[in-house]
């Protein structure tokens, strides 16, 4: 702007210092813009009124040049935006007398006076509401219940992370971001939880987000939004507004905060992760990831092995001091054989305690099971097949071997029951593993016309009450005679409690409803246990069918928003897994018609129209290749796709399909 003015006018004809404010990067102008933006992001926004002129101005004559008439502040340039969110008023004046009035009875003055009086009248209530809103924003500590009773080893790493995250920052700095990277099962999440514990007293807020996928992180933001400001939550209609509310609220904080983005293992599938990071340099961020590519997000910290760093203490955590001393040599050998992998050591400790066995007895059992594990890990290590060398593969073998040993504990007498439990765990492993609610199984059992046999695990057995099962877990292992549709919450809890006791589940909870989680490494192992790719696909298809029945039921439409986010996360994971294992079937094929329509319908009801379009378009493409033009199934596929187009305002494409449907029906 300054250079343009100098080309047109002499130095004494302009105010160069004033025009400098319009130069790109001007600090004063940027500060004005930033402060105004900050004000507009507040929960109780200040009112804004924009006035624009209806008369043009002779700008040339003002500076002694030839006549040049222009509108300087039209409606489009004078208003912050053209939506209903901003009040707009026109004045029958030009640019040079916009704020000059001859008498109070002038119509334009009356307009301005009414606006100012209205703002002044609302000011007191606005300030009070803003004060109350600030006071009602509580401190919160939102972390999962997966911490061990005591934290072992890795003190040097924890202290290094703590020092980095607490480093003072300049005003223009971003948050300190630490990327904690290691293979699955090395204890990244436990280290992050230990840091949360240490930071708790000094932080206004500590949040934990599941960064496995976009759907899981959106679910985490919904939970945090609910905790941050429950009254405001009622005003937030959708997930996007809740995410914006959390980020906007955190942007205003002047106290320390900490956010953990856990399990960010697939950055290639979630490239816009930065849009979910708070823009406030008072806090710190931790990423945990198995993927080395995530190091671009911040400073990289590698999680070390627990060999000579707390592994023995973790393995012998339930022993007395005297017992630890006498067993130390054997314990060191076990930790060495397990590669210092935290998850494998945890599994070994649980196995030893459950079976009341000595450490040498454990090693003997371990070597026997390891031979079986090596038979299937050589075939296909799934995610582990991408690792760089054989030593990394040994970590997987160590973890999988201890998991096999734990698996043998779940049911030793009844093979039918054991196969049912294996199927339950197998299907769960293909869902979003950080939060699997009992409502999935209860709803499926009530809605499915022919439920899977393994769901007999959770039917109430005739002649036995829930109380009996609660008091005697061995009775839950009997096959029994099952009533048609009688869900037993106690049998479900009894089973997941047993699985948690042998460390096959990461965590279990009854609040607010019953749910469980599976560690990513245990999830991989469960998927891998079936050596046949076809059988893996069958188990995945059962998980997809289960989910299809649930999202297609009336239950899915009446649940809370965060439960809908859980369902969306499960849907995303199922679709990813179907591609990942190279399945012979895909959404849109005839065999998955029910599931494709159920998923598409749920996406549609959540206003994720592009996702419903993808599914329904795939089904339509398949149907028009394989069905007759007049087949009602094909016409239904066309109608669904037309709906997806119409919901996205792609009216021409919707109308073409709808016209085609009408013409075809007339032929029938």
XYZ file of C-alpha atoms in Angstrom:
668
model
C 0.000 0.000 0.000
C 2.826 2.416 0.890
C 4.675 1.746 -2.365
C 1.488 2.230 -4.377
C 0.881 5.576 -2.671
C 4.435 6.751 -3.406
C 3.941 6.064 -7.110
C 0.825 8.203 -7.113
C 1.709 11.046 -4.720
C 4.584 13.129 -3.485
C 5.970 12.544 0.020
C 4.385 15.750 1.340
C 0.990 14.648 -0.009
C 0.703 11.526 2.120
C 1.174 10.271 5.666
C 3.859 7.604 5.199
C 4.035 6.659 8.878
C 0.302 6.056 8.989
C 0.367 3.903 5.852
C 3.126 1.704 7.240
C 0.559 -0.027 9.413
C -0.863 -1.612 6.250
C 2.463 -3.167 5.288
C 2.505 -7.010 5.347
C 3.785 -8.299 8.688
C 3.196 -5.052 10.575
C 3.356 -5.993 14.269
C 0.812 -3.434 15.469
C -1.781 -4.467 12.887
C -1.156 -8.140 13.632
C -1.649 -7.483 17.341
C -4.957 -5.718 16.638
C -6.122 -8.632 14.477
C -5.004 -11.205 17.063
C -6.730 -9.435 19.945
C -9.920 -9.004 17.942
C -9.831 -12.693 16.976
C -9.291 -13.622 20.612
C -12.325 -11.576 21.616
C -14.471 -13.224 18.928
C -13.475 -16.718 20.092
C -14.691 -16.201 23.647
C -17.650 -18.245 24.835
C -19.714 -15.068 25.392
C -18.734 -12.939 22.415
C -18.850 -9.160 22.406
C -21.499 -7.810 20.078
C -20.246 -6.453 16.751
C -22.127 -4.057 14.475
C -20.873 -3.059 11.024
C -21.939 0.112 9.215
C -21.471 0.693 5.505
C -22.101 3.668 3.242
C -24.768 4.033 0.568
C -23.148 7.033 -1.145
C -19.930 7.165 -3.124
C -17.074 9.576 -2.334
C -14.953 11.759 -4.584
C -11.619 10.433 -3.381
C -9.643 12.185 -6.096
C -10.815 15.652 -5.131
C -9.847 15.099 -1.473
C -6.164 14.818 -2.395
C -6.186 17.562 -5.028
C -6.417 15.307 -8.073
C -9.028 14.945 -10.785
C -12.501 13.770 -9.838
C -12.593 10.061 -9.008
C -15.769 8.737 -7.399
C -15.669 5.433 -5.518
C -17.484 3.439 -2.838
C -14.859 2.973 -0.122
C -16.851 0.975 2.420
C -19.472 -1.125 0.671
C -21.434 -3.900 2.355
C -18.984 -6.573 1.170
C -15.867 -4.706 2.352
C -17.241 -3.034 5.456
C -18.682 -6.096 7.185
C -16.669 -8.766 8.938
C -18.778 -11.422 7.277
C -22.082 -11.543 5.438
C -23.688 -14.153 7.665
C -26.352 -13.536 10.284
C -23.665 -13.753 12.984
C -22.741 -10.089 12.347
C -25.210 -7.186 12.611
C -25.129 -4.936 9.524
C -26.512 -1.435 9.081
C -26.475 0.882 6.080
C -26.135 4.657 6.397
C -27.183 7.088 3.693
C -23.803 8.823 3.780
C -20.437 8.825 2.037
C -17.056 7.824 3.417
C -16.158 11.269 4.707
C -19.281 12.052 6.702
C -20.095 8.550 8.030
C -19.659 9.722 11.636
C -20.677 13.365 11.226
C -24.259 14.255 12.151
C -25.947 17.658 12.181
C -28.699 16.952 14.725
C -29.970 14.046 16.857
C -33.167 13.696 14.862
C -31.356 12.590 11.687
C -32.399 9.092 10.620
C -28.809 7.784 10.412
C -27.994 9.111 13.874
C -31.121 7.399 15.228
C -29.850 4.110 13.717
C -26.410 4.448 15.320
C -27.858 5.511 18.674
C -30.191 2.501 18.861
C -27.295 0.129 18.158
C -25.059 1.720 20.811
C -27.838 1.804 23.413
C -28.608 -1.870 22.801
C -24.935 -2.798 23.215
C -24.645 -0.762 26.424
C -27.746 -2.411 27.846
C -26.388 -5.913 27.144
C -22.871 -5.182 28.403
C -23.472 -5.919 32.098
C -25.039 -9.325 31.445
C -22.339 -10.177 28.929
C -19.521 -9.399 31.365
C -21.280 -11.365 34.132
C -21.847 -14.378 31.861
C -18.214 -14.300 30.743
C -17.057 -14.155 34.358
C -19.285 -17.082 35.332
C -18.183 -19.053 32.286
C -14.533 -18.592 33.237
C -15.203 -19.633 36.812
C -17.180 -22.697 35.687
C -14.371 -24.004 33.509
C -12.899 -26.513 35.938
C -9.547 -28.140 36.244
C -9.731 -31.609 34.820
C -7.688 -34.794 34.804
C -8.853 -36.945 31.904
C -6.621 -40.023 31.668
C -7.395 -43.745 31.202
C -7.351 -46.250 34.037
C -4.522 -48.374 32.655
C -1.727 -47.440 35.040
C 0.075 -50.132 36.994
C 0.092 -49.801 40.766
C 3.785 -48.840 40.686
C 6.009 -47.466 37.954
C 9.289 -49.308 37.451
C 12.542 -48.205 35.842
C 13.142 -45.682 33.041
C 13.589 -42.866 35.546
C 16.267 -41.214 33.446
C 13.953 -41.029 30.424
C 11.035 -39.750 32.520
C 13.163 -37.003 34.052
C 14.531 -36.009 30.645
C 10.994 -35.800 29.268
C 9.814 -33.828 32.277
C 12.630 -31.288 31.925
C 11.923 -30.855 28.204
C 8.156 -30.469 28.595
C 8.588 -27.868 31.344
C 11.138 -25.766 29.447
C 10.117 -22.091 29.486
C 8.919 -20.706 26.164
C 9.018 -17.284 24.599
C 5.763 -15.501 23.794
C 5.934 -16.454 20.115
C 6.933 -20.093 20.728
C 4.708 -23.089 20.195
C 4.058 -25.770 22.800
C 6.849 -28.203 23.603
C 6.061 -31.454 21.763
C 7.684 -34.752 22.762
C 7.364 -37.827 20.509
C 7.807 -41.034 22.517
C 8.551 -43.717 19.939
C 9.115 -47.457 20.399
C 7.813 -50.842 19.334
C 4.475 -51.989 20.681
C 4.592 -53.304 24.217
C 7.610 -51.338 25.425
C 5.576 -49.263 27.857
C 5.132 -45.916 26.058
C 1.667 -45.343 27.475
C 2.809 -46.185 31.006
C 5.600 -43.614 30.724
C 3.089 -41.012 29.530
C 0.785 -41.906 32.429
C 3.647 -41.506 34.889
C 4.282 -38.016 33.483
C 0.575 -37.205 33.851
C 0.797 -38.236 37.507
C 3.839 -36.019 38.076
C 2.300 -33.031 36.277
C -1.099 -33.256 37.956
C -0.501 -30.808 40.805
C 0.933 -28.094 38.563
C -1.397 -28.254 35.551
C -4.803 -26.741 35.049
C -5.721 -29.621 32.776
C -4.339 -32.966 31.682
C -6.044 -34.645 28.753
C -5.592 -38.030 27.095
C -6.648 -38.525 23.484
C -6.755 -41.760 21.523
C -4.967 -40.775 18.297
C -5.387 -44.137 16.557
C -7.654 -42.509 13.963
C -9.623 -39.366 13.295
C -12.769 -41.005 14.656
C -11.099 -41.978 17.950
C -9.624 -38.534 18.501
C -12.991 -36.907 17.807
C -14.504 -39.183 20.454
C -11.801 -38.098 22.915
C -12.513 -34.419 22.233
C -16.212 -34.988 22.936
C -15.350 -36.407 26.349
C -13.064 -33.466 27.149
C -15.683 -30.951 25.971
C -18.160 -32.498 28.392
C -15.729 -32.143 31.286
C -14.552 -28.648 30.389
C -17.900 -26.942 30.461
C -21.038 -28.994 30.901
C -23.439 -26.019 30.549
C -21.831 -24.945 27.274
C -21.982 -28.464 25.932
C -25.732 -28.171 25.555
C -25.172 -25.414 23.018
C -22.721 -27.406 20.901
C -24.642 -29.283 18.245
C -22.017 -31.409 16.527
C -18.568 -32.917 16.912
C -16.843 -30.136 14.980
C -18.247 -27.452 17.280
C -17.157 -29.423 20.359
C -13.615 -29.784 19.047
C -13.522 -26.060 18.275
C -14.874 -25.317 21.762
C -12.084 -27.331 23.431
C -9.323 -25.777 21.309
C -10.719 -22.252 21.706
C -11.047 -22.678 25.462
C -7.490 -23.964 25.814
C -6.155 -21.147 23.657
C -7.139 -18.655 26.365
C -5.475 -20.481 29.265
C -2.549 -18.851 31.013
C -1.795 -21.863 33.242
C 0.175 -24.985 32.373
C -1.553 -27.922 30.701
C -0.563 -31.301 29.264
C -2.152 -33.281 26.425
C -1.223 -36.857 25.479
C -1.957 -38.127 21.959
C -1.695 -41.883 22.437
C -1.174 -44.578 19.775
C -0.533 -42.262 16.824
C 0.719 -45.248 14.836
C -0.695 -44.499 11.380
C 0.270 -40.927 10.396
C -0.224 -41.777 6.720
C -3.937 -42.370 7.406
C -4.312 -39.327 9.671
C -2.313 -36.504 8.015
C -4.250 -33.593 9.551
C -3.350 -34.378 13.172
C -1.928 -30.852 13.661
C -5.427 -29.370 13.377
C -6.244 -31.133 16.655
C -3.390 -29.529 18.625
C -4.076 -26.588 20.984
C -2.554 -23.247 19.924
C -1.234 -22.158 23.300
C 2.398 -22.091 24.367
C 1.628 -22.507 28.074
C 1.265 -26.250 27.718
C 3.031 -29.371 26.517
C 2.142 -32.252 24.219
C 3.213 -35.917 24.218
C 2.768 -38.257 21.270
C 3.209 -42.008 21.713
C 3.788 -43.958 18.529
C 5.199 -47.122 17.042
C 5.898 -45.250 13.797
C 9.265 -43.522 13.448
C 7.836 -41.115 10.853
C 6.067 -39.242 13.675
C 9.374 -37.700 14.783
C 8.625 -34.684 12.547
C 5.989 -33.576 15.073
C 8.465 -32.685 17.816
C 11.543 -33.838 19.689
C 12.049 -37.597 19.473
C 12.513 -39.701 22.618
C 13.023 -43.462 22.355
C 11.608 -45.798 24.988
C 14.465 -48.040 26.167
C 14.442 -51.733 26.975
C 13.815 -52.660 30.626
C 16.921 -54.854 30.762
C 18.908 -53.452 33.703
C 16.291 -50.710 34.004
C 13.381 -51.840 36.176
C 12.553 -55.114 34.404
C 13.482 -57.347 37.342
C 11.529 -55.137 39.755
C 8.453 -55.274 37.484
C 8.646 -59.074 37.210
C 9.083 -59.577 40.966
C 6.757 -56.772 42.070
C 4.635 -59.008 44.337
C 7.587 -60.595 46.172
C 9.128 -59.603 49.465
C 12.629 -58.116 49.663
C 14.064 -61.495 50.718
C 12.325 -63.298 47.836
C 13.574 -60.709 45.336
C 17.173 -61.242 46.459
C 16.942 -65.027 46.178
C 15.224 -64.920 42.763
C 17.175 -62.068 41.163
C 19.455 -64.224 39.001
C 16.515 -66.173 37.495
C 14.563 -62.950 37.060
C 17.423 -61.298 35.180
C 17.547 -64.285 32.811
C 13.777 -64.083 32.165
C 13.905 -60.325 31.511
C 16.834 -60.908 29.142
C 14.936 -63.635 27.263
C 11.888 -61.386 26.996
C 14.013 -58.661 25.436
C 13.234 -56.235 28.240
C 9.757 -55.762 26.702
C 7.460 -54.214 29.331
C 4.279 -55.935 28.124
C 5.945 -59.375 28.004
C 7.348 -58.893 31.526
C 3.901 -57.818 32.751
C 2.368 -60.924 31.171
C 5.045 -63.150 32.719
C 4.439 -61.685 36.182
C 0.678 -62.284 35.871
C 1.246 -65.867 34.658
C 3.633 -66.702 37.504
C 1.287 -65.252 40.129
C -1.833 -66.920 38.660
C -0.177 -70.355 38.633
C 1.862 -69.989 41.843
C 4.939 -71.260 39.989
C 8.670 -70.728 40.381
C 10.727 -68.721 37.898
C 12.557 -71.808 36.507
C 9.151 -73.479 35.952
C 8.036 -70.424 34.033
C 11.102 -70.541 31.784
C 10.415 -74.170 30.942
C 6.817 -73.351 29.980
C 7.967 -70.305 28.032
C 10.330 -72.287 25.802
C 7.585 -74.805 24.969
C 5.132 -72.094 23.946
C 7.775 -70.153 22.037
C 8.099 -73.001 19.521
C 4.383 -72.736 18.720
C 4.569 -68.951 18.360
C 7.484 -69.173 15.930
C 5.406 -71.407 13.656
C 2.892 -68.671 12.943
C 5.043 -65.574 13.289
C 7.224 -66.758 10.450
C 4.159 -66.997 8.253
C 3.070 -63.427 8.715
C 3.871 -60.846 11.398
C 1.284 -58.345 10.138
C 2.408 -54.953 11.385
C 5.652 -56.498 12.631
C 6.557 -57.683 9.132
C 7.398 -54.043 8.367
C 10.055 -53.851 11.076
C 13.662 -53.489 10.032
C 15.543 -56.492 11.350
C 15.346 -59.819 13.146
C 16.038 -58.370 16.575
C 12.871 -56.316 16.312
C 10.971 -59.453 15.342
C 12.188 -61.057 18.559
C 10.232 -58.466 20.523
C 7.046 -59.710 18.874
C 7.965 -63.323 19.575
C 8.570 -62.542 23.265
C 5.251 -60.744 23.669
C 3.271 -63.302 21.685
C 4.761 -66.195 23.637
C 3.774 -64.780 27.034
C 0.317 -64.003 25.618
C -0.087 -67.625 24.500
C 0.784 -68.722 28.019
C -1.828 -66.357 29.485
C -4.395 -67.530 26.955
C -4.074 -71.106 28.210
C -5.339 -69.959 31.624
C -8.756 -68.704 30.533
C -10.531 -72.085 30.290
C -8.883 -75.430 30.986
C -11.863 -77.781 31.220
C -14.466 -76.959 28.587
C -13.197 -76.840 24.993
C -16.490 -75.489 23.608
C -16.416 -72.651 26.081
C -12.765 -72.014 25.291
C -13.522 -71.768 21.567
C -16.343 -69.316 22.313
C -14.009 -67.113 24.374
C -11.400 -67.258 21.595
C -14.019 -66.096 19.079
C -15.160 -63.309 21.389
C -11.587 -62.046 21.752
C -10.896 -62.496 18.041
C -13.848 -60.376 16.899
C -13.089 -57.756 19.567
C -9.539 -57.465 18.210
C -10.910 -56.289 14.858
C -12.902 -53.483 16.496
C -11.493 -50.187 17.788
C -9.640 -51.687 20.719
C -9.358 -48.762 23.144
C -13.034 -48.781 24.181
C -15.332 -51.750 23.523
C -18.675 -51.454 25.280
C -20.904 -54.299 26.434
C -23.794 -52.589 24.635
C -22.407 -53.907 21.327
C -22.987 -57.520 22.360
C -26.224 -56.892 24.228
C -27.755 -55.014 21.276
C -26.580 -57.590 18.756
C -27.997 -60.439 20.818
C -31.379 -58.687 20.972
C -31.518 -57.601 17.314
C -29.780 -60.292 15.240
C -32.125 -62.947 13.792
C -29.477 -65.671 14.146
C -26.766 -64.608 16.635
C -23.322 -66.201 16.593
C -23.097 -69.267 18.870
C -20.267 -67.759 20.909
C -22.689 -65.151 22.246
C -24.114 -67.951 24.391
C -21.338 -66.840 26.718
C -23.549 -63.918 27.709
C -26.989 -65.502 27.802
C -28.470 -66.228 31.199
C -28.534 -69.961 31.819
C -31.858 -71.500 32.889
C -32.206 -72.282 36.599
C -29.328 -69.944 37.474
C -29.529 -66.325 38.538
C -27.041 -63.560 37.815
C -26.114 -63.555 41.488
C -24.988 -67.159 41.291
C -22.655 -66.385 38.424
C -21.301 -63.343 40.196
C -20.287 -65.494 43.129
C -18.955 -68.502 41.235
C -17.044 -67.930 38.003
C -16.705 -71.673 37.389
C -20.443 -71.871 36.770
C -20.063 -69.334 33.975
C -17.849 -71.886 32.244
C -20.632 -74.433 31.849
C -22.378 -74.493 28.475
C -25.844 -75.075 29.948
C -29.236 -74.587 28.307
C -29.798 -71.036 27.076
C -32.945 -68.972 27.000
C -33.754 -67.260 23.678
C -32.737 -63.627 24.278
C -31.792 -63.135 27.901
C -28.691 -61.003 28.324
C -26.626 -61.584 31.447
C -24.613 -58.530 32.416
C -22.990 -60.421 35.256
C -21.699 -63.168 32.959
C -20.210 -60.567 30.647
C -18.483 -58.843 33.559
C -17.337 -62.165 34.986
C -15.618 -63.087 31.721
C -13.841 -59.785 31.111
C -12.773 -59.740 34.753
C -11.124 -63.155 34.290
C -9.461 -62.034 31.067
C -8.191 -58.918 32.793
C -6.815 -60.987 35.673
C -4.522 -62.885 33.282
C -3.616 -59.577 31.533
C -5.301 -60.370 28.203
C -7.267 -57.133 28.517
C -5.623 -53.782 29.125
C -8.371 -52.330 31.299
C -11.994 -52.916 32.313
C -14.569 -50.586 33.834
C -18.201 -50.386 34.920
C -18.405 -46.604 34.548
C -20.432 -45.129 32.974
C -21.242 -48.499 31.383
C -19.324 -51.767 31.209
C -16.438 -51.647 28.730
C -12.951 -53.023 28.177
C -9.840 -52.192 26.167
C -7.181 -54.309 24.463
C -3.506 -53.359 24.246
C -2.383 -52.806 20.604
C 0.140 -55.648 20.819
C -2.477 -58.016 22.268
C -4.811 -56.905 19.480
C -2.153 -57.814 16.888
C -1.565 -61.181 18.532
C -5.295 -61.982 18.609
C -5.604 -61.151 14.916
C -2.556 -63.261 14.141
C -3.472 -66.368 16.154
C -5.542 -67.720 13.286
C -2.904 -68.978 10.859
C -5.390 -69.214 7.965
C -5.963 -65.873 6.209
C -9.445 -67.055 5.249
C -10.299 -67.740 8.894
C -8.996 -64.296 9.894
C -11.267 -62.809 7.275
C -14.242 -64.791 8.624
C -13.609 -63.470 12.133
C -13.353 -59.917 10.807
C -16.614 -60.387 8.884
C -18.291 -61.463 12.124
C -17.088 -58.232 13.756
C -18.439 -56.249 10.797
C -21.794 -58.041 10.925
C -22.049 -57.458 14.674
C -21.368 -53.769 14.178
C -23.749 -53.571 11.211
C -26.611 -54.927 13.299
C -25.876 -52.432 16.082
C -25.588 -49.298 13.907
C -28.665 -50.383 11.953
C -30.758 -50.659 15.118
C -32.891 -47.990 16.778
C -30.458 -48.128 19.715
C -27.774 -46.385 17.641
C -30.045 -43.376 17.040
C -30.965 -42.682 20.667
C -27.585 -43.024 22.395
C -25.421 -40.136 23.564
C -23.164 -38.344 21.123
C -19.958 -39.892 22.511
C -21.392 -43.405 21.999
C -22.107 -42.527 18.387
C -18.483 -41.456 18.110
C -17.440 -44.842 19.487
C -19.544 -46.557 16.826
C -17.990 -44.394 14.100
C -14.531 -45.329 15.373
C -15.411 -49.040 15.252
C -16.708 -48.601 11.697
C -13.515 -46.886 10.572
C -11.342 -49.639 12.069
C -13.404 -52.419 10.487
C -13.092 -50.840 7.045
C -9.351 -50.333 7.534
C -8.875 -53.946 8.631
C -10.781 -55.256 5.623
C -8.330 -53.465 3.350
C -5.328 -54.260 5.531
C -5.663 -58.040 5.518
C -6.292 -58.122 1.765
C -9.755 -59.623 2.224
C -11.542 -61.341 -0.649
C -14.695 -59.356 0.142
C -15.198 -55.601 0.317
C -17.938 -53.181 1.237
C -20.244 -52.882 -1.741
C -20.154 -56.565 -2.658
C -23.364 -58.607 -2.565
C -22.181 -60.647 0.434
C -21.813 -57.466 2.499
C -25.003 -55.786 1.261
C -26.621 -55.641 4.693
C -23.502 -54.261 6.367
C -22.883 -51.750 3.546
C -26.419 -50.371 3.835
C -26.256 -50.328 7.647
C -22.929 -48.473 7.695
C -24.088 -46.105 4.948
C -27.337 -45.358 6.769
C -25.527 -44.579 10.026
C -23.068 -42.292 8.247
C -26.035 -40.563 6.622
C -27.789 -40.015 9.952
C -24.578 -38.537 11.396
C -24.435 -36.159 8.396
C -21.226 -37.742 7.080
C -22.673 -37.788 3.607
C -19.451 -38.319 1.679
C -18.872 -41.542 3.629
C -22.390 -42.833 2.954
C -21.908 -41.904 -0.708
C -18.682 -43.952 -0.930
C -20.407 -47.065 0.415
C -23.650 -46.730 -1.511
C -21.846 -45.884 -4.726
C -19.722 -49.031 -4.421
C -22.870 -51.113 -3.867
C -24.656 -49.481 -6.809
C -21.691 -50.070 -9.114
C -21.661 -53.742 -8.153
C -25.445 -54.150 -8.466
C -25.747 -52.588 -11.901
C -23.126 -55.036 -13.188
C -24.821 -58.098 -11.735
C -28.555 -57.372 -11.494
C -31.314 -56.705 -14.016
C -32.337 -53.112 -14.628
C -35.741 -53.695 -13.014
C -34.465 -55.548 -9.952
C -35.860 -53.864 -6.788
C -32.501 -54.372 -5.074
C -30.745 -52.313 -7.750
C -33.418 -49.604 -7.543
C -32.910 -49.446 -3.774
C -29.174 -48.994 -4.254
C -29.859 -46.166 -6.704
C -32.276 -44.508 -4.274
C -29.690 -44.612 -1.470
C -27.037 -43.074 -3.706
C -29.481 -40.375 -4.857
C -30.133 -39.550 -1.193
C -26.387 -39.209 -0.533
C -26.050 -36.836 -3.509
C -29.074 -34.778 -2.464
C -27.788 -34.412 1.086
C -24.587 -32.913 -0.341
C -26.578 -30.512 -2.542
C -25.449 -32.372 -5.647
C -28.963 -31.997 -6.955
C -28.301 -32.652 -10.648
C -26.738 -36.050 -9.928
C -29.551 -36.917 -7.501
C -32.253 -35.973 -10.007
C -30.699 -38.058 -12.787
C -30.852 -41.156 -10.592
C -34.354 -40.382 -9.321
C -35.690 -39.902 -12.846
C -34.105 -43.181 -13.883
C -35.752 -44.948 -10.929
C -39.205 -43.569 -11.855
C -38.831 -44.571 -15.529
C -37.702 -48.075 -14.602
C -40.595 -48.610 -12.180
C -43.051 -47.656 -14.889
C -41.720 -50.504 -17.017
C -42.454 -53.077 -14.326
